[in-house]
Amino acid sequence: MAEVIILIGRIASGKTHYVKEVKKDRKLMLLSCDDLILTLFDDCLGDKHREIENRCYTFLFGQAEQLIDMGIDVALDFGFWTAQSRANAREYFKERGIKTKAIYFNPPKDVRESRLVKRNKILSNSTRREFIIEPPLLEKLDARFEEPTSEEYDYVIV
């Protein structure tokens, strides 16, 4: 039976890399809120970001349901930065009889910073649309992340 994998973690914690590795061995569709936003919008959304992000979640949850019905596993690469977002995702799929597995990615900060330096360098010379995260923005975003309790995830990857 197909399942939804909820990827929990800060920026550059290894979520997307993990999915790329898993996809080598099984049918798995990665659904990314950032990818959807970057595809639809040219500029920073400012005050509208949270509203648009919530609409993207709703859309992608619906896409996940359809993929599960087709027997395809789904990985939700949203970060799930708050306890409420994690609870909402689990409840949404539980109400629909869809199995979830939550994985928390928690590497040391210096590992994440090193990954971001490499990523930013690649993106600065690329036409690929992606958010470039410099150290001051990383600090700001990390401050918004709510550390999950052990009850909020099934596995942790350090």
PDB file of N, CA, C and O in Angstrom, residues 114-149:
ATOM      1  N   SER A 114      27.474  24.349   5.217  1.00  0.00           N
ATOM      2  CA  SER A 114      28.378  23.920   4.153  1.00  0.00           C
ATOM      3  C   SER A 114      27.593  23.540   2.894  1.00  0.00           C
ATOM      4  O   SER A 114      27.971  23.892   1.772  1.00  0.00           O
ATOM      5  N   ARG A 115      26.492  22.824   3.085  1.00  0.00           N
ATOM      6  CA  ARG A 115      25.637  22.463   1.948  1.00  0.00           C
ATOM      7  C   ARG A 115      25.090  23.704   1.257  1.00  0.00           C
ATOM      8  O   ARG A 115      25.025  23.764   0.030  1.00  0.00           O
ATOM      9  N   LEU A 116      24.697  24.702   2.040  1.00  0.00           N
ATOM     10  CA  LEU A 116      24.138  25.917   1.454  1.00  0.00           C
ATOM     11  C   LEU A 116      25.171  26.700   0.658  1.00  0.00           C
ATOM     12  O   LEU A 116      24.847  27.265  -0.385  1.00  0.00           O
ATOM     13  N   VAL A 117      26.402  26.740   1.130  1.00  0.00           N
ATOM     14  CA  VAL A 117      27.458  27.438   0.388  1.00  0.00           C
ATOM     15  C   VAL A 117      27.613  26.792  -0.987  1.00  0.00           C
ATOM     16  O   VAL A 117      27.637  27.480  -2.015  1.00  0.00           O
ATOM     17  N   LYS A 118      27.679  25.459  -1.020  1.00  0.00           N
ATOM     18  CA  LYS A 118      27.801  24.741  -2.292  1.00  0.00           C
ATOM     19  C   LYS A 118      26.572  24.974  -3.167  1.00  0.00           C
ATOM     20  O   LYS A 118      26.691  25.241  -4.362  1.00  0.00           O
ATOM     21  N   ARG A 119      25.406  24.869  -2.570  1.00  0.00           N
ATOM     22  CA  ARG A 119      24.153  25.042  -3.308  1.00  0.00           C
ATOM     23  C   ARG A 119      24.038  26.447  -3.881  1.00  0.00           C
ATOM     24  O   ARG A 119      23.685  26.634  -5.047  1.00  0.00           O
ATOM     25  N   ASN A 120      24.338  27.457  -3.068  1.00  0.00           N
ATOM     26  CA  ASN A 120      24.248  28.846  -3.528  1.00  0.00           C
ATOM     27  C   ASN A 120      25.209  29.107  -4.688  1.00  0.00           C
ATOM     28  O   ASN A 120      24.875  29.836  -5.622  1.00  0.00           O
ATOM     29  N   LYS A 121      26.395  28.518  -4.610  1.00  0.00           N
ATOM     30  CA  LYS A 121      27.379  28.703  -5.683  1.00  0.00           C
ATOM     31  C   LYS A 121      26.853  28.105  -6.986  1.00  0.00           C
ATOM     32  O   LYS A 121      26.942  28.728  -8.049  1.00  0.00           O
ATOM     33  N   ILE A 122      26.302  26.912  -6.902  1.00  0.00           N
ATOM     34  CA  ILE A 122      25.743  26.267  -8.098  1.00  0.00           C
ATOM     35  C   ILE A 122      24.587  27.095  -8.652  1.00  0.00           C
ATOM     36  O   ILE A 122      24.497  27.333  -9.859  1.00  0.00           O
ATOM     37  N   LEU A 123      23.707  27.562  -7.779  1.00  0.00           N
ATOM     38  CA  LEU A 123      22.530  28.305  -8.225  1.00  0.00           C
ATOM     39  C   LEU A 123      22.882  29.676  -8.804  1.00  0.00           C
ATOM     40  O   LEU A 123      22.184  30.175  -9.689  1.00  0.00           O
ATOM     41  N   SER A 124      23.953  30.285  -8.314  1.00  0.00           N
ATOM     42  CA  SER A 124      24.332  31.610  -8.820  1.00  0.00           C
ATOM     43  C   SER A 124      24.774  31.549 -10.284  1.00  0.00           C
ATOM     44  O   SER A 124      24.743  32.558 -10.982  1.00  0.00           O
ATOM     45  N   ASN A 125      25.179  30.380 -10.740  1.00  0.00           N
ATOM     46  CA  ASN A 125      25.607  30.196 -12.133  1.00  0.00           C
ATOM     47  C   ASN A 125      24.604  29.353 -12.924  1.00  0.00           C
ATOM     48  O   ASN A 125      24.955  28.765 -13.938  1.00  0.00           O
ATOM     49  N   SER A 126      23.370  29.291 -12.445  1.00  0.00           N
ATOM     50  CA  SER A 126      22.374  28.425 -13.063  1.00  0.00           C
ATOM     51  C   SER A 126      21.128  29.219 -13.458  1.00  0.00           C
ATOM     52  O   SER A 126      20.837  30.267 -12.881  1.00  0.00           O
ATOM     53  N   THR A 127      20.414  28.698 -14.424  1.00  0.00           N
ATOM     54  CA  THR A 127      19.128  29.303 -14.789  1.00  0.00           C
ATOM     55  C   THR A 127      17.987  28.649 -14.009  1.00  0.00           C
ATOM     56  O   THR A 127      16.850  29.084 -14.118  1.00  0.00           O
ATOM     57  N   ARG A 128      18.306  27.635 -13.239  1.00  0.00           N
ATOM     58  CA  ARG A 128      17.304  26.943 -12.432  1.00  0.00           C
ATOM     59  C   ARG A 128      16.749  27.883 -11.372  1.00  0.00           C
ATOM     60  O   ARG A 128      17.498  28.598 -10.706  1.00  0.00           O
ATOM     61  N   ARG A 129      15.438  27.897 -11.247  1.00  0.00           N
ATOM     62  CA  ARG A 129      14.797  28.755 -10.252  1.00  0.00           C
ATOM     63  C   ARG A 129      14.806  28.053  -8.899  1.00  0.00           C
ATOM     64  O   ARG A 129      14.290  26.960  -8.761  1.00  0.00           O
ATOM     65  N   GLU A 130      15.394  28.709  -7.947  1.00  0.00           N
ATOM     66  CA  GLU A 130      15.486  28.162  -6.607  1.00  0.00           C
ATOM     67  C   GLU A 130      15.817  29.322  -5.673  1.00  0.00           C
ATOM     68  O   GLU A 130      16.392  30.317  -6.082  1.00  0.00           O
ATOM     69  N   PHE A 131      15.453  29.174  -4.419  1.00  0.00           N
ATOM     70  CA  PHE A 131      15.762  30.216  -3.458  1.00  0.00           C
ATOM     71  C   PHE A 131      17.237  30.132  -3.075  1.00  0.00           C
ATOM     72  O   PHE A 131      17.724  29.076  -2.680  1.00  0.00           O
ATOM     73  N   ILE A 132      17.945  31.257  -3.181  1.00  0.00           N
ATOM     74  CA  ILE A 132      19.321  31.337  -2.688  1.00  0.00           C
ATOM     75  C   ILE A 132      19.233  31.836  -1.245  1.00  0.00           C
ATOM     76  O   ILE A 132      18.616  32.863  -0.971  1.00  0.00           O
ATOM     77  N   ILE A 133      19.829  31.074  -0.352  1.00  0.00           N
ATOM     78  CA  ILE A 133      19.730  31.373   1.074  1.00  0.00           C
ATOM     79  C   ILE A 133      21.100  31.772   1.595  1.00  0.00           C
ATOM     80  O   ILE A 133      22.002  30.939   1.713  1.00  0.00           O
ATOM     81  N   GLU A 134      21.264  33.044   1.903  1.00  0.00           N
ATOM     82  CA  GLU A 134      22.504  33.556   2.481  1.00  0.00           C
ATOM     83  C   GLU A 134      22.421  33.446   4.013  1.00  0.00           C
ATOM     84  O   GLU A 134      21.322  33.326   4.573  1.00  0.00           O
ATOM     85  N   PRO A 135      23.567  33.487   4.725  1.00  0.00           N
ATOM     86  CA  PRO A 135      23.576  33.300   6.182  1.00  0.00           C
ATOM     87  C   PRO A 135      22.570  34.146   6.977  1.00  0.00           C
ATOM     88  O   PRO A 135      21.901  33.601   7.868  1.00  0.00           O
ATOM     89  N   PRO A 136      22.397  35.456   6.703  1.00  0.00           N
ATOM     90  CA  PRO A 136      21.416  36.203   7.510  1.00  0.00           C
ATOM     91  C   PRO A 136      19.980  35.673   7.341  1.00  0.00           C
ATOM     92  O   PRO A 136      19.227  35.595   8.316  1.00  0.00           O
ATOM     93  N   LEU A 137      19.633  35.284   6.123  1.00  0.00           N
ATOM     94  CA  LEU A 137      18.296  34.730   5.893  1.00  0.00           C
ATOM     95  C   LEU A 137      18.168  33.363   6.559  1.00  0.00           C
ATOM     96  O   LEU A 137      17.117  33.038   7.122  1.00  0.00           O
ATOM     97  N   LEU A 138      19.223  32.571   6.514  1.00  0.00           N
ATOM     98  CA  LEU A 138      19.198  31.266   7.173  1.00  0.00           C
ATOM     99  C   LEU A 138      18.914  31.423   8.666  1.00  0.00           C
ATOM    100  O   LEU A 138      18.093  30.692   9.221  1.00  0.00           O
ATOM    101  N   GLU A 139      19.587  32.370   9.304  1.00  0.00           N
ATOM    102  CA  GLU A 139      19.351  32.606  10.741  1.00  0.00           C
ATOM    103  C   GLU A 139      17.895  32.980  11.001  1.00  0.00           C
ATOM    104  O   GLU A 139      17.268  32.474  11.933  1.00  0.00           O
ATOM    105  N   LYS A 140      17.368  33.859  10.177  1.00  0.00           N
ATOM    106  CA  LYS A 140      15.975  34.300  10.321  1.00  0.00           C
ATOM    107  C   LYS A 140      15.007  33.124  10.156  1.00  0.00           C
ATOM    108  O   LYS A 140      14.081  32.950  10.951  1.00  0.00           O
ATOM    109  N   LEU A 141      15.246  32.305   9.135  1.00  0.00           N
ATOM    110  CA  LEU A 141      14.354  31.174   8.878  1.00  0.00           C
ATOM    111  C   LEU A 141      14.506  30.086   9.940  1.00  0.00           C
ATOM    112  O   LEU A 141      13.511  29.490  10.368  1.00  0.00           O
ATOM    113  N   ASP A 142      15.744  29.820  10.369  1.00  0.00           N
ATOM    114  CA  ASP A 142      15.951  28.819  11.425  1.00  0.00           C
ATOM    115  C   ASP A 142      15.203  29.190  12.706  1.00  0.00           C
ATOM    116  O   ASP A 142      14.714  28.314  13.420  1.00  0.00           O
ATOM    117  N   ALA A 143      15.114  30.474  12.990  1.00  0.00           N
ATOM    118  CA  ALA A 143      14.415  30.929  14.195  1.00  0.00           C
ATOM    119  C   ALA A 143      12.923  30.611  14.141  1.00  0.00           C
ATOM    120  O   ALA A 143      12.267  30.519  15.179  1.00  0.00           O
ATOM    121  N   ARG A 144      12.397  30.429  12.949  1.00  0.00           N
ATOM    122  CA  ARG A 144      10.963  30.109  12.783  1.00  0.00           C
ATOM    123  C   ARG A 144      10.668  28.614  12.906  1.00  0.00           C
ATOM    124  O   ARG A 144       9.519  28.223  13.017  1.00  0.00           O
ATOM    125  N   PHE A 145      11.702  27.791  12.854  1.00  0.00           N
ATOM    126  CA  PHE A 145      11.510  26.342  12.893  1.00  0.00           C
ATOM    127  C   PHE A 145      11.219  25.884  14.319  1.00  0.00           C
ATOM    128  O   PHE A 145      11.962  26.193  15.242  1.00  0.00           O
ATOM    129  N   GLU A 146      10.140  25.146  14.494  1.00  0.00           N
ATOM    130  CA  GLU A 146       9.784  24.578  15.796  1.00  0.00           C
ATOM    131  C   GLU A 146      10.324  23.154  15.864  1.00  0.00           C
ATOM    132  O   GLU A 146       9.904  22.292  15.085  1.00  0.00           O
ATOM    133  N   GLU A 147      11.245  22.939  16.774  1.00  0.00           N
ATOM    134  CA  GLU A 147      11.834  21.610  16.953  1.00  0.00           C
ATOM    135  C   GLU A 147      10.732  20.592  17.245  1.00  0.00           C
ATOM    136  O   GLU A 147       9.925  20.787  18.149  1.00  0.00           O
ATOM    137  N   PRO A 148      10.662  19.508  16.457  1.00  0.00           N
ATOM    138  CA  PRO A 148       9.604  18.517  16.711  1.00  0.00           C
ATOM    139  C   PRO A 148       9.900  17.668  17.942  1.00  0.00           C
ATOM    140  O   PRO A 148      11.062  17.419  18.271  1.00  0.00           O
ATOM    141  N   THR A 149       8.848  17.245  18.593  1.00  0.00           N
ATOM    142  CA  THR A 149       8.989  16.292  19.691  1.00  0.00           C
ATOM    143  C   THR A 149       9.083  14.898  19.075  1.00  0.00           C
ATOM    144  O   THR A 149       8.711  14.689  17.913  1.00  0.00           O
TER     145      THR A 149
END
